[in-house]
Backbone as numpy.savetxt, mean C-alpha at the origin, in Angstrom:
# Nx Ny Nz CAx CAy CAz Cx Cy Cz
-21.31 -6.70 -3.09 -21.07 -6.27 -1.75 -19.59 -6.22 -1.49
-19.08 -5.06 -0.94 -17.53 -5.13 -0.51 -17.48 -5.75 0.76
-16.28 -6.72 0.89 -16.11 -7.48 2.04 -14.62 -6.83 2.52
-14.59 -6.43 3.85 -13.46 -5.76 4.40 -12.85 -6.77 5.38
-11.51 -6.93 5.24 -10.78 -7.75 6.13 -9.98 -7.08 7.20
-9.86 -7.46 8.35 -8.86 -6.83 9.30 -7.49 -7.25 8.93
-6.58 -6.22 8.85 -5.31 -6.45 8.49 -4.26 -6.08 9.45
-4.59 -5.37 10.50 -3.76 -4.78 11.42 -4.51 -3.96 12.36
-3.94 -3.36 13.35 -4.35 -2.46 14.26 -3.60 -0.97 14.21
-4.35 0.09 14.30 -3.80 1.32 14.03 -2.55 1.45 14.80
-2.57 1.09 16.06 -1.33 1.11 17.00 -0.06 0.40 16.34
-0.38 -0.47 15.51 0.85 -1.28 14.83 1.29 -0.44 13.65
0.79 0.70 13.16 1.15 1.37 11.98 1.28 2.93 12.26
2.50 3.32 12.83 2.59 4.73 13.25 2.66 5.69 11.99
2.36 6.88 12.06 2.79 7.69 10.91 4.18 7.46 10.14
4.09 7.32 8.86 5.47 7.02 8.22 5.53 5.54 8.17
4.71 4.72 8.84 4.90 3.32 8.86 4.23 2.41 7.79
4.84 1.34 7.64 4.33 0.32 6.45 4.26 -1.06 6.88
3.45 -1.76 6.28 3.40 -3.18 6.72 2.80 -4.06 5.57
3.49 -5.23 5.47 3.06 -6.14 4.28 2.18 -7.24 5.02
0.76 -7.18 4.54 -0.10 -8.13 4.98 -0.84 -8.92 3.64
-1.42 -9.95 4.00 -2.29 -10.80 3.20 -3.79 -10.49 3.32
-4.48 -10.28 1.92 -5.84 -9.98 1.97 -6.52 -10.85 1.13
-7.24 -11.85 1.52 -7.86 -12.75 0.61 -6.92 -13.49 -0.28
-5.53 -13.81 0.34 -4.76 -14.50 -0.62 -3.65 -13.57 -1.48
-4.12 -12.17 -1.30 -3.36 -11.37 -2.16 -2.50 -10.46 -1.26
-1.18 -10.23 -1.65 -0.23 -9.41 -0.95 -0.54 -7.87 -1.09
-0.68 -7.30 0.25 -1.16 -5.89 0.11 -0.12 -5.19 1.04
0.28 -3.94 0.65 1.12 -3.10 1.40 0.34 -2.00 1.94
0.47 -1.74 3.18 -0.35 -0.74 3.78 0.53 0.23 4.47
0.00 1.63 4.36 1.05 2.68 4.71 0.27 3.67 5.57
0.75 4.45 6.44 0.20 5.48 7.28 1.06 6.55 6.78
0.33 7.49 6.04 0.93 8.90 5.52 -0.02 9.83 6.35
0.78 10.55 7.33 0.20 11.61 8.21 -0.99 11.12 8.77
-1.14 10.04 9.34 -2.44 9.67 10.02 -3.43 9.04 9.02
-3.34 8.94 7.60 -4.22 8.43 6.84 -3.59 7.11 6.31
-4.32 6.10 6.31 -3.94 4.61 5.90 -4.30 4.35 4.47
-3.40 3.99 3.58 -3.58 3.57 2.29 -3.12 2.11 2.23
-3.77 1.53 1.24 -3.47 0.10 0.79 -3.36 -0.03 -0.76
-2.21 -0.73 -0.98 -1.83 -1.04 -2.31 -1.42 -2.38 -2.73
-1.53 -2.91 -3.85 -1.17 -4.34 -4.10 0.30 -4.25 -4.16
1.06 -5.21 -3.41 2.51 -5.03 -3.11 3.25 -5.64 -4.30
3.08 -5.16 -5.60 3.55 -5.68 -6.96 3.89 -4.50 -7.61
5.16 -4.09 -7.88 5.61 -3.16 -8.73 5.18 -3.38 -10.13
4.46 -2.48 -10.80 4.06 -2.95 -12.37 5.12 -2.87 -13.29
6.43 -2.50 -13.03 7.51 -2.67 -13.74 8.16 -4.20 -13.82
8.36 -4.64 -12.66 9.02 -6.05 -12.83 8.67 -6.94 -11.56
7.49 -6.46 -10.87 6.92 -7.36 -9.88 7.67 -7.20 -8.53
8.23 -6.22 -8.31 9.14 -6.00 -6.96 8.14 -5.83 -5.97
8.69 -6.09 -4.67 7.96 -5.80 -3.38 7.96 -4.41 -2.88
6.74 -3.75 -3.12 6.77 -2.44 -2.83 6.91 -2.06 -1.38
6.36 -3.02 -0.56 6.23 -2.99 0.89 7.84 -2.95 1.43
8.77 -3.12 0.57 10.09 -3.22 1.01 10.75 -2.06 0.60
10.13 -1.07 -0.12 10.66 -0.06 -0.52 10.55 1.33 0.50
11.25 2.34 0.13 11.20 3.50 1.08 9.97 4.28 0.75
9.41 4.70 1.97 8.14 5.58 1.74 8.71 7.13 2.20
8.49 8.02 1.16 8.85 9.38 1.28 7.55 10.09 0.97
7.05 10.78 2.17 5.71 11.38 2.08 4.62 10.24 1.51
4.07 10.52 0.39 2.92 9.74 0.18 3.48 8.77 -1.11
4.78 8.73 -1.38 5.26 8.09 -2.58 6.18 6.71 -1.85
5.96 5.58 -2.62 6.78 4.51 -2.20 7.80 4.23 -3.50
9.01 4.00 -3.21 9.96 3.64 -4.37 10.25 2.05 -4.24
10.21 1.57 -5.52 10.33 0.16 -5.52 12.01 -0.13 -5.25
12.27 -1.21 -4.38 13.64 -1.41 -4.13 14.52 -2.03 -5.31
13.89 -2.40 -6.21 14.56 -3.13 -7.21 15.20 -2.09 -8.32
14.43 -1.17 -8.84 14.91 -0.21 -10.03 14.38 1.18 -9.79
13.85 1.56 -8.60 13.55 2.83 -8.24 12.33 3.66 -8.88
11.48 2.63 -9.50 10.15 3.24 -9.86 9.45 3.83 -8.66
8.63 4.97 -8.59 8.04 5.46 -7.63 6.50 5.43 -7.99
5.73 5.33 -7.01 4.22 5.31 -6.98 3.42 6.26 -5.96
2.50 6.75 -6.24 1.65 7.48 -5.36 0.81 6.39 -4.49
1.03 6.24 -3.05 0.18 5.32 -2.32 -1.22 5.77 -2.20
-1.42 7.12 -2.36 -2.88 7.54 -2.42 -3.61 7.22 -3.68
-3.04 7.24 -4.83 -3.79 7.17 -6.10 -3.30 5.91 -6.94
-2.04 5.25 -6.66 -1.42 4.28 -7.42 -0.68 4.76 -8.53
-0.87 5.91 -8.94 -0.20 6.48 -10.04 1.32 6.30 -10.14
1.77 5.68 -11.25 3.23 5.77 -11.49 3.93 6.87 -11.71
4.89 7.36 -10.87 5.48 8.72 -10.91 6.71 8.83 -11.75
7.49 7.73 -11.95 8.72 7.81 -12.59 9.03 6.49 -13.39
9.82 6.56 -14.41 10.30 5.41 -14.96 11.07 4.60 -14.07
11.26 3.29 -14.30 10.80 2.46 -15.34 9.36 1.97 -15.42
8.61 2.54 -14.45 7.27 2.06 -14.45 6.32 2.86 -15.07
5.39 2.44 -15.91 4.39 3.30 -16.51 3.07 3.13 -16.26
2.76 1.80 -15.68 1.43 1.31 -15.41 1.23 1.67 -13.88
-0.24 2.26 -13.51 -0.36 2.30 -12.02 -0.38 1.18 -11.39
-0.25 1.11 -10.09 -0.49 -0.07 -9.24 -2.07 0.10 -8.71
-2.63 -1.15 -8.25 -3.91 -1.13 -7.77 -3.98 -0.57 -6.19
-4.97 0.26 -5.99 -5.34 0.72 -4.69 -6.59 0.07 -4.33
-6.49 -0.02 -2.94 -7.71 -0.89 -2.15 -8.36 0.17 -1.16
-9.67 0.01 -1.05 -10.39 0.73 0.01 -9.88 0.24 1.41
-9.85 1.51 2.10 -9.41 1.21 3.72 -10.53 1.78 4.44
-10.80 1.14 5.65 -11.65 1.90 6.78 -11.24 1.49 8.07
-11.23 2.45 8.98 -10.75 2.24 10.12 -11.99 2.16 11.25
-12.05 1.24 11.92 -13.01 0.93 12.91 -12.59 0.64 14.29
-12.60 1.63 15.08 -12.00 1.80 16.60 -10.48 1.56 16.27
-9.80 0.52 16.65 -8.27 0.55 16.39 -7.97 -0.48 15.23
-9.06 -0.99 14.60 -8.71 -1.90 13.50 -8.72 -1.26 12.16
-7.68 -1.77 11.40 -7.54 -1.40 9.96 -8.17 -2.54 9.20
-9.01 -2.19 8.14 -9.93 -2.92 7.38 -9.52 -2.73 5.90
-9.31 -3.76 5.28 -9.10 -3.38 3.73 -10.09 -4.46 2.85
-10.50 -3.87 1.79 -11.32 -4.49 0.79 -10.50 -4.39 -0.42
-10.43 -5.71 -1.04 -9.66 -5.95 -2.29 -10.76 -6.42 -3.44
-11.96 -6.25 -3.20 -12.93 -6.41 -4.39 -12.66 -5.61 -5.44
Protein backbone atom coordinates (compact mmCIF):
# COMPACT_ATOMS: atom_id res chain seq x y z
CA UNK A 1 0.00 0.00 0.00
CA UNK A 2 1.32 3.43 -0.93
CA UNK A 3 1.99 5.75 1.98
CA UNK A 4 1.80 9.47 1.26
CA UNK A 5 3.56 12.07 3.40
CA UNK A 6 2.63 15.74 3.68
CA UNK A 7 5.59 17.75 2.40
CA UNK A 8 4.22 21.27 1.93
CA UNK A 9 1.14 23.37 1.35
CA UNK A 10 0.07 24.44 -2.13
CA UNK A 11 0.30 28.06 -0.99
CA UNK A 12 4.05 27.54 -0.36
CA UNK A 13 4.73 26.48 -3.96
CA UNK A 14 3.55 29.04 -6.54
CA UNK A 15 3.71 28.25 -10.29
CA UNK A 16 7.39 28.04 -11.26
CA UNK A 17 8.30 27.39 -7.62
CA UNK A 18 10.48 24.63 -6.22
CA UNK A 19 11.23 23.31 -2.78
CA UNK A 20 13.52 20.71 -1.24
CA UNK A 21 11.79 18.42 1.25
CA UNK A 22 12.57 15.15 2.99
CA UNK A 23 10.22 12.20 2.60
CA UNK A 24 10.85 9.15 4.76
CA UNK A 25 14.56 10.07 4.93
CA UNK A 26 14.92 10.71 1.19
CA UNK A 27 15.71 14.15 -0.31
CA UNK A 28 12.91 15.07 -2.72
CA UNK A 29 12.59 18.15 -4.92
CA UNK A 30 9.05 19.33 -5.60
CA UNK A 31 8.14 21.66 -8.46
CA UNK A 32 5.04 23.55 -9.54
CA UNK A 33 4.80 23.55 -13.33
CA UNK A 34 1.80 25.60 -14.45
CA UNK A 35 -0.24 24.51 -11.44
CA UNK A 36 0.76 20.83 -11.57
CA UNK A 37 3.07 19.57 -8.80
CA UNK A 38 5.83 17.05 -9.53
CA UNK A 39 8.27 15.30 -7.20
CA UNK A 40 11.68 13.86 -8.08
CA UNK A 41 14.61 12.46 -6.17
CA UNK A 42 16.95 15.39 -5.51
CA UNK A 43 20.01 13.65 -6.95
CA UNK A 44 21.44 14.14 -10.45
CA UNK A 45 22.23 10.77 -12.02
CA UNK A 46 25.45 12.18 -13.48
CA UNK A 47 27.27 13.10 -10.27
CA UNK A 48 24.78 13.38 -7.44
CA UNK A 49 24.21 17.13 -7.75
CA UNK A 50 21.30 18.76 -5.88
CA UNK A 51 18.59 19.28 -8.51
CA UNK A 52 16.46 21.49 -6.23
CA UNK A 53 19.26 24.06 -6.48
CA UNK A 54 19.04 24.04 -10.29
CA UNK A 55 17.07 26.35 -12.53
CA UNK A 56 13.55 25.30 -13.54
CA UNK A 57 12.65 26.20 -17.14
CA UNK A 58 9.18 25.02 -18.08
CA UNK A 59 9.11 21.38 -17.01
CA UNK A 60 12.89 20.92 -17.12
CA UNK A 61 15.34 21.30 -14.25
CA UNK A 62 19.03 21.89 -14.91
CA UNK A 63 21.63 20.47 -12.54
CA UNK A 64 23.69 23.36 -11.15
CA UNK A 65 26.95 21.37 -11.33
CA UNK A 66 27.38 20.35 -14.97
CA UNK A 67 24.20 21.40 -16.78
CA UNK A 68 22.45 18.05 -17.20
CA UNK A 69 18.72 18.60 -17.73
CA UNK A 70 15.82 16.40 -16.67
CA UNK A 71 12.07 16.40 -17.21
CA UNK A 72 10.37 16.82 -13.83
CA UNK A 73 7.25 15.21 -15.38
CA UNK A 74 8.90 11.96 -16.52
CA UNK A 75 12.40 11.89 -15.00
CA UNK A 76 13.93 11.54 -18.47
CA UNK A 77 17.53 12.72 -18.87
CA UNK A 78 17.34 15.32 -21.65
CA UNK A 79 21.00 16.14 -22.27
CA UNK A 80 24.54 15.12 -21.48
CA UNK A 81 26.35 14.56 -19.25
CA UNK A 82 23.43 12.63 -17.69
CA UNK A 83 22.15 9.56 -19.51
CA UNK A 84 20.17 7.83 -16.74
CA UNK A 85 16.71 9.10 -15.73
CA UNK A 86 15.92 10.38 -12.25
CA UNK A 87 13.27 8.80 -10.06
CA UNK A 88 9.83 10.43 -10.02
CA UNK A 89 7.36 10.05 -7.18
CA UNK A 90 3.58 10.09 -6.94
CA UNK A 91 2.03 13.38 -5.83
CA UNK A 92 -1.50 14.12 -4.72
CA UNK A 93 -3.15 17.29 -3.51
CA UNK A 94 -5.67 17.14 -0.67
CA UNK A 95 -7.08 20.55 0.13
CA UNK A 96 -4.01 22.79 0.52
CA UNK A 97 -1.71 19.86 1.34
CA UNK A 98 0.91 18.46 -1.06
CA UNK A 99 1.46 14.76 -0.39
CA UNK A 100 4.25 12.60 -1.83
CA UNK A 101 4.72 8.84 -1.92
CA UNK A 102 8.25 7.44 -2.27
CA UNK A 103 7.30 3.74 -2.29
